[in-house]
XYZ file of C-alpha atoms in Angstrom:
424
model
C 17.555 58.228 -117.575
C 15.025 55.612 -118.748
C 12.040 57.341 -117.011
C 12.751 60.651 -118.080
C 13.185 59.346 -121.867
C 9.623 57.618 -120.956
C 8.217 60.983 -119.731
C 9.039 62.683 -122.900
C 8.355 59.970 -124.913
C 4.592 60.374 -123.325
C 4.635 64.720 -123.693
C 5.286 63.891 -127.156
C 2.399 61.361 -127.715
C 0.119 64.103 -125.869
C 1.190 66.487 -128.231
C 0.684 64.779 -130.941
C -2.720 63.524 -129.918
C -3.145 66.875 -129.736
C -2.349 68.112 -132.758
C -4.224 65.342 -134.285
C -7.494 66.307 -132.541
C -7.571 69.685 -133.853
C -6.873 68.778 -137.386
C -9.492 66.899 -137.910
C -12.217 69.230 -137.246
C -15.840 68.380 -137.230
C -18.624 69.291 -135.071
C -20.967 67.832 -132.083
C -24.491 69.075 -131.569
C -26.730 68.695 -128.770
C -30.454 69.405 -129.301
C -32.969 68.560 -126.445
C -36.135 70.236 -127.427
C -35.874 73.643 -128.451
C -32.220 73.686 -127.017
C -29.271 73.384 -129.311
C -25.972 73.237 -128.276
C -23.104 72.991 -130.863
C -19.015 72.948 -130.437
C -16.213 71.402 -132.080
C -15.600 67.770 -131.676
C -11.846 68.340 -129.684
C -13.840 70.937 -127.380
C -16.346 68.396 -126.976
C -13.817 65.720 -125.759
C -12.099 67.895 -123.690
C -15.265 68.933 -122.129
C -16.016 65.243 -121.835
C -12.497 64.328 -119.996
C -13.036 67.912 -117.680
C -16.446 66.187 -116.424
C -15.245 62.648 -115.971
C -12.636 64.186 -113.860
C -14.841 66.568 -111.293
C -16.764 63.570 -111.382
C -14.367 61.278 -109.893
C -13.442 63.756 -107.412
C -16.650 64.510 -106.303
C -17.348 60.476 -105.396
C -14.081 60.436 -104.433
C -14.716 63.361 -102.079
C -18.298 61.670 -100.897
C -16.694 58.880 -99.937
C -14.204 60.255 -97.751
C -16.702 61.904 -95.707
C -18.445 58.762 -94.851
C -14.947 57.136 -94.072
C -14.282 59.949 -91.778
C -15.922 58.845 -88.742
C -14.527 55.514 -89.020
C -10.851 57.219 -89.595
C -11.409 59.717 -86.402
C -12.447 56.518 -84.387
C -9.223 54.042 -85.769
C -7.019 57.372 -84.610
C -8.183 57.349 -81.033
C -7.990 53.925 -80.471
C -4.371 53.575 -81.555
C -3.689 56.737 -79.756
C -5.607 54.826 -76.610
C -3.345 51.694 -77.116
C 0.023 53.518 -77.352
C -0.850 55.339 -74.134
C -2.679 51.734 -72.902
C 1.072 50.278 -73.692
C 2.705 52.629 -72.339
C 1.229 52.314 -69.219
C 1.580 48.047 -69.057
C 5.569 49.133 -69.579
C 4.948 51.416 -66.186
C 3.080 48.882 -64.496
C 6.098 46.136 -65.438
C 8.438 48.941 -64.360
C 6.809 49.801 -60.980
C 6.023 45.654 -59.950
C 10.611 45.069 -60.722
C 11.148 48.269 -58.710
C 8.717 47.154 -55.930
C 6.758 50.404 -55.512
C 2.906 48.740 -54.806
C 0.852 51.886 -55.394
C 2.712 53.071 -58.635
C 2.021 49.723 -60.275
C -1.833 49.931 -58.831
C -1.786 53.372 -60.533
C -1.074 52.159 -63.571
C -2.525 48.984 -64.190
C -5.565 50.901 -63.413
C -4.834 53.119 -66.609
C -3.944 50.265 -68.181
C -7.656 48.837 -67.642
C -9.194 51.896 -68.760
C -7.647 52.216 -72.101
C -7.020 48.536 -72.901
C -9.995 47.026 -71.449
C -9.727 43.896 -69.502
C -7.462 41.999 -71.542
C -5.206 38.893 -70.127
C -2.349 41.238 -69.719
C -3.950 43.921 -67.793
C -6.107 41.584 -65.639
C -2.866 40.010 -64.323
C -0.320 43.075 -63.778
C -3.354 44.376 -61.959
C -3.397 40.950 -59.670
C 0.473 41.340 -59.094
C 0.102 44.791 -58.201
C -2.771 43.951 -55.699
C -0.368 40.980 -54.260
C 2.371 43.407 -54.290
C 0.291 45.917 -51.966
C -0.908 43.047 -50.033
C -4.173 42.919 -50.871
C -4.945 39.211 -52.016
C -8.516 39.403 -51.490
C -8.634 41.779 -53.933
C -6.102 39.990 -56.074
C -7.975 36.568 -55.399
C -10.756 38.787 -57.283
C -8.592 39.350 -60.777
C -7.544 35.687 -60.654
C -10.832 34.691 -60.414
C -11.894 36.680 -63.453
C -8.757 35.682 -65.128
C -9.836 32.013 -64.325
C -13.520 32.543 -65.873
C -11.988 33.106 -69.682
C -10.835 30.634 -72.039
C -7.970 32.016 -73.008
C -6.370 32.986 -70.037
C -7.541 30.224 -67.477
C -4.187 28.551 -66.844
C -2.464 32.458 -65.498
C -5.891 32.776 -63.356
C -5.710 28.935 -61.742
C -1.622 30.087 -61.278
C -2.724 32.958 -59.351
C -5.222 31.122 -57.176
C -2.934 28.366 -56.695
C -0.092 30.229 -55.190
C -2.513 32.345 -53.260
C -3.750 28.721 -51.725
C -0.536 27.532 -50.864
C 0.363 30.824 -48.797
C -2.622 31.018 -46.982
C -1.849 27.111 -45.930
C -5.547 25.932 -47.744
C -3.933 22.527 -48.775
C -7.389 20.880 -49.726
C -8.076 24.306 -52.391
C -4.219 24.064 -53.555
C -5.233 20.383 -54.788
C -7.791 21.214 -56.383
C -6.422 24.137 -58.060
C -3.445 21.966 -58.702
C -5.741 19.345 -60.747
C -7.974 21.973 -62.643
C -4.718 23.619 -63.933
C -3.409 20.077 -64.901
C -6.160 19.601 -66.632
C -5.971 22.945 -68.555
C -2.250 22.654 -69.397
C -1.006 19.481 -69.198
C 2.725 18.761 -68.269
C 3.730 22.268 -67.202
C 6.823 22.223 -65.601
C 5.462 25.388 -62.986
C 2.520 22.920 -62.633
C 5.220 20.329 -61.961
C 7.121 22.094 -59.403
C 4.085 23.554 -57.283
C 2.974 19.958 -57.065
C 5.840 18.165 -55.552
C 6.090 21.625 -53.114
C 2.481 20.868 -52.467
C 2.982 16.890 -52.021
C 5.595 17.678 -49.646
C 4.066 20.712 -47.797
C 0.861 17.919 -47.180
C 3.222 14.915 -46.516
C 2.120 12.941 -49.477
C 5.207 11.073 -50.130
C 4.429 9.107 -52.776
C 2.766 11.847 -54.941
C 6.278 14.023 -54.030
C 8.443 11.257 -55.172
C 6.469 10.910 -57.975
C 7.061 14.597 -59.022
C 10.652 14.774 -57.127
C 13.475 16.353 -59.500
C 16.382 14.470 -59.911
C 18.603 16.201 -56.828
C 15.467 15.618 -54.589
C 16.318 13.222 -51.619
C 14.785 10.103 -53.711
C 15.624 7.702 -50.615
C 13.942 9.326 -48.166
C 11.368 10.105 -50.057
C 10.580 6.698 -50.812
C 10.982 5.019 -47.445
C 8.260 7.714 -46.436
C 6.062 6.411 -49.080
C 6.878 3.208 -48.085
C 5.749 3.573 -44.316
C 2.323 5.622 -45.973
C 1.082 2.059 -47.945
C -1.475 -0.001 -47.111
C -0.767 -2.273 -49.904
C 2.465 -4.823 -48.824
C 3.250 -5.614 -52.194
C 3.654 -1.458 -53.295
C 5.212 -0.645 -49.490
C 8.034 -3.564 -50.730
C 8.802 -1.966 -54.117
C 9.138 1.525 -52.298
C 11.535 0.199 -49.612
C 13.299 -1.674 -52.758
C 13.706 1.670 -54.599
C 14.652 3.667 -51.843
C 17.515 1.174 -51.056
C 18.521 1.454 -54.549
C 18.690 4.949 -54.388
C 21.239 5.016 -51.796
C 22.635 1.929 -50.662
C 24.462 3.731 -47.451
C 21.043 4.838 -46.547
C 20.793 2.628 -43.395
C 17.081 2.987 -42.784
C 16.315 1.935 -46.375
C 18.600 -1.011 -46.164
C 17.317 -2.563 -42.878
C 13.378 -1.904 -43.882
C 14.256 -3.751 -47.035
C 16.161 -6.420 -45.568
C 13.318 -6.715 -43.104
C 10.882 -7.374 -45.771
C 13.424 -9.857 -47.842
C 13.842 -11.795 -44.321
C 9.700 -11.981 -43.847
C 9.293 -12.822 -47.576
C 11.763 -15.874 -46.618
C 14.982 -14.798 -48.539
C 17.471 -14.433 -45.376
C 20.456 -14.647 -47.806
C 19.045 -12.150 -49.681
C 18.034 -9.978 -46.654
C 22.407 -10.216 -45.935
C 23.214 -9.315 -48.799
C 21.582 -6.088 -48.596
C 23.248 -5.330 -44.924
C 26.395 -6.174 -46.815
C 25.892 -3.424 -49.787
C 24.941 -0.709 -47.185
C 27.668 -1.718 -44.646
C 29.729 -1.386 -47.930
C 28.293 2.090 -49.112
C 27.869 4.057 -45.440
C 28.371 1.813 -42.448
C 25.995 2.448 -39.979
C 26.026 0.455 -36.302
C 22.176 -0.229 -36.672
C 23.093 -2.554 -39.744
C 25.250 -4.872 -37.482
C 21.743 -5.775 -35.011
C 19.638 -7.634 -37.785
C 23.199 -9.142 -39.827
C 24.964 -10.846 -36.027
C 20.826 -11.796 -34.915
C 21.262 -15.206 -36.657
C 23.948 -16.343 -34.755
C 23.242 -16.880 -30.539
C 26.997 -17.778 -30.173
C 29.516 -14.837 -29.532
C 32.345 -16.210 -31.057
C 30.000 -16.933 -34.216
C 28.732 -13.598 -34.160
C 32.826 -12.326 -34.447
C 32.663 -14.621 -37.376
C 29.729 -12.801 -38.818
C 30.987 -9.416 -37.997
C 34.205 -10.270 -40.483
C 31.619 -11.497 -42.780
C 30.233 -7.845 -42.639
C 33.018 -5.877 -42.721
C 35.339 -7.974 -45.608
C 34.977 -5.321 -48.095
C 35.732 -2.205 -46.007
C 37.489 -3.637 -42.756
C 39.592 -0.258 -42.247
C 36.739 1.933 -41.754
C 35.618 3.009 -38.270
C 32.489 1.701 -37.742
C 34.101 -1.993 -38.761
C 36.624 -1.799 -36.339
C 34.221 -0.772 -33.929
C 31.834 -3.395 -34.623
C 34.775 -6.208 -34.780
C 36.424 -4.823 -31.347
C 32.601 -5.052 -29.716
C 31.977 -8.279 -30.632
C 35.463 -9.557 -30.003
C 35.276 -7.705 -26.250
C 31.593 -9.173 -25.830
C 32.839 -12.919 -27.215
C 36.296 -12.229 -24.480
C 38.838 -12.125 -27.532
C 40.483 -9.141 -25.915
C 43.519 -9.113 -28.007
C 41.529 -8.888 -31.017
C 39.104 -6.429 -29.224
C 42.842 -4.581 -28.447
C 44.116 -4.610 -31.623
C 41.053 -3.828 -33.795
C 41.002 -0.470 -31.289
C 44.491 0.209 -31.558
C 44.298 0.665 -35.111
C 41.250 3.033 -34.953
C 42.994 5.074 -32.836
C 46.157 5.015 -34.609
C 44.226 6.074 -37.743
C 42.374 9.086 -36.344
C 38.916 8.009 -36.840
C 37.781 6.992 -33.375
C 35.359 9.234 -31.398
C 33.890 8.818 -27.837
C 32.758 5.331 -28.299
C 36.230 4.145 -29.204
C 37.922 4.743 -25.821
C 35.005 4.052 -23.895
C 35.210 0.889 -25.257
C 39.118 0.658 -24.474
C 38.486 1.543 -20.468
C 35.792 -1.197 -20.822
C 39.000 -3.687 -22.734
C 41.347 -2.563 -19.444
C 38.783 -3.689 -16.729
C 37.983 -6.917 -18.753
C 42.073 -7.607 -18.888
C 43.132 -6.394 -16.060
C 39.997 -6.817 -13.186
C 39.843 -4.766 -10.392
C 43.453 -3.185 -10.745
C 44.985 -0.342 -9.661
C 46.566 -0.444 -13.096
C 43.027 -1.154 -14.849
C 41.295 2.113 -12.890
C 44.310 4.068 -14.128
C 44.530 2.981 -17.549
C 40.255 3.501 -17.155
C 41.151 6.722 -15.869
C 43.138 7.645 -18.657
C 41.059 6.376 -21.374
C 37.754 8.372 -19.910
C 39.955 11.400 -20.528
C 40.499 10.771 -23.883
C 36.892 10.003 -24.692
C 36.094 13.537 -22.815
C 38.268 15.006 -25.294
C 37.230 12.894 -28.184
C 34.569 13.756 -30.794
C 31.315 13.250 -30.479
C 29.549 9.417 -31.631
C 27.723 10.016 -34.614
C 23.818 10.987 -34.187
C 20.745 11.439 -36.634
C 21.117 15.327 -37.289
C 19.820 17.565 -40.067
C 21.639 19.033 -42.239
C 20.316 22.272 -42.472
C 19.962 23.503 -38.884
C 21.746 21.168 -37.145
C 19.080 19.311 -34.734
C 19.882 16.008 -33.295
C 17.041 13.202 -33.395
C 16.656 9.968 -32.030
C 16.228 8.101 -35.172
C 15.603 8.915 -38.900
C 12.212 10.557 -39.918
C 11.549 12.072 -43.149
C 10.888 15.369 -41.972
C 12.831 17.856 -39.181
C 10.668 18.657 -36.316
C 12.839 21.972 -36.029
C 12.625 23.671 -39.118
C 10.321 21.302 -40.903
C 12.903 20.318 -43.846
C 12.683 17.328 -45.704
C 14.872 14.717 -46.441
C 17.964 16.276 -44.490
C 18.483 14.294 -41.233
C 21.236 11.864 -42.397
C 24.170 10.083 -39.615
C 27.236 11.195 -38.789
C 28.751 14.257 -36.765
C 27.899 17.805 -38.337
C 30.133 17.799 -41.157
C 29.830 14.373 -41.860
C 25.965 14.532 -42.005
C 25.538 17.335 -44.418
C 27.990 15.827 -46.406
C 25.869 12.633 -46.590
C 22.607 14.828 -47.523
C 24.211 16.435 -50.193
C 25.687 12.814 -51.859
């Protein structure tokens, strides 16, 4: 309502301008020479506001000619990058489906109408990898690598190209030239500690380990890798503190507690792992001090005080009492490992061992051995060094399975019992 009260408000100030101008009359000559030109002063001004007009239209018109080219060229290059992003979408498309030579296809379009950015250079790589061919990928990385603003995404490329092809000494230095572009990047992070541990550099994997990574193992591999005493001591040290039932931890670090001349502090150790996992290698190093059999049985209590029920204390108390000639508490000690429904092989061989050690030369010893022997044929397996992830058996720990090359998954202990320890 307003702006048609303004419009007519305006008509009528028109109007009366209007009016105005042609009452008040008057004339406007022109005379150039012998050339006169005469006409009312409204006529005049009308004349005057007809020219400024056709004026304006003709500079108006002038300049959109010379803007045309520029307008034609602006309309084919948006029309190029529409169809240029339509065909990245494709090329995205075809590389999720998996179809190699669709995605080749495209990113070639892609090229053509968008130029080389950072985009198209690298769905062009992935679409080479994709078709297997990573020499020709290794190409678009490289070119990706040579600008500033896309050097991180080319050193990526290269990197993971290195790794699969097995050129460790390349993937380092890829790894540090991308570190250097883009420091702290978690990828970065990740294809490092793969790296470390693909090369066995333990320290540089624990270093970059996450926090589920097998941080004991990893540092008593480190450990066995320095030169330096001093560092090789504060690896053993951490890996015992990052799993105090990992025996071979435990008995490197009491090792160097007992050379550094801090026996006490060396037991104390065996005592915290016999605690957390016992293990039967733990026992050697603890009973060592004391020559005397009947002072090693005292020792062995000493060891086992805090967890006397489990198997591998009984065990170790009914050894040492059979070995020291305390057969009843060799008997009893086995007894109640047997009762539980812990004991494995090594249990009842050690009770046919108890019956010729009682008994002699018997016919009720060699049948009481007899029946024994069948028990342990029946019984479970002793605990071994196996992996946890295929299953291998191994003589003693190592960081690494010589089967399928895994780290940090041989632990002790039957099958069951040994993946259950990798995964604590």
């Amino acid at each position: 309502m307003r702006r048609a009260l303004f419009v007519l408000a305006l008509l009528g100030a028109a109007v009366a301008l209007a009016l105005w101008l042609a009452g008040v009359g008057g004339t406007v000559e022109i005379q150039v020479g012998d050339a006169w030109i005469g006409t009312s002063f409204p006529v005049a001004l009308l004349a005057l506001l007809l020219g400024f007009v056709v004026l304006h239209l003709l500079l108006n018109g002038i300049g959109a000619l010379r803007r045309l080219p520029g307008r034609l060229r602006a309309r084919r290059a948006a029309r190029r990058r529409a169809e240029g992003d339509a065909a990245v979408t494709r090329v995205l498309v075809a590389l999720a489906a998996g179809t190699a030579e669709a995605a080749r296809l495209e990113s070639r379009r892609a090229r053509h109408l968008l130029g080389d950015t950072p985009q198209t250079l690298l769905l062009a790589a992935e679409a080479e990898r994709l078709a297997g061919r990573e020499a020709a990928a290794g190409e678009l990385f490289r070119a990706l690598a040579g600008r500033e603003d896309a050097r991180f995404l080319g050193l990526r490329g290269l990197l993971r190209q290195a790794m699969q092809e097995g050129d460790w000494d390349a993937a380092h230095a890829l790894a540090k030239e991308a570190e250097a572009v883009h420091p702290g990047a978690a990828w970065l992070r990740q294809e490092r500690a793969e790296l470390a541990l693909r090369t066995r550099d333990w320290r540089e994997a624990l270093a970059l380990s996450p926090p589920d990574a097998p941080r004991a193992a990893l540092a008593l591999a480190a450990a066995a890798q320095e030169t330096d005493p001093a560092k090789a001591a504060e690896l053993e040290r951490q890996a015992f503190e990052a799993d105090h039932g990992f025996a071979p931890a435990a008995l490197a670090h009491a090792r160097r507690l007992e050379a550094a001349g801090s026996p006490r502090r060396a037991r104390g150790v065996l005592e915290e792992a016999w605690l957390a996992r016992p293990h039967p290698d733990l026992a050697g190093p603890y009973l060592a001090a004391e020559p005397d059999t009947l002072m090693q049985v005292k020792a062995a209590e000493g060891l086992i005080r805090r967890n006397p029920e489990a198997a591998e204390s009984r065990l170790l108390l009914a050894r040492t009492a059979l070995a020291a000639g305390l057969t009843g508490r060799a008997r009893a000690a086995l007894e109640a490992l047997v009762a539980s429904g812990e004991a494995d092989r090594r249990a009842f061989l050690l009770l046919a061992e108890l019956e010729e050690a009682e008994q002699g030369e018997t016919a009720e010893a060699r049948a009481a051995q007899g029946r024994w022997l069948r028990e342990a044929a029946k019984a479970p397996p002793e605990p071994r060094w196996r992996c946890g992830h295929c299953g291998a058996e191994h003589a003693s720990w190592a960081p690494v399975c010589t089967a399928c090359d895994t780290v940090g998954e041989i632990a002790w202990g039957n099958g069951s019992t040994a993946r259950t320890a990798v995964a604590a």
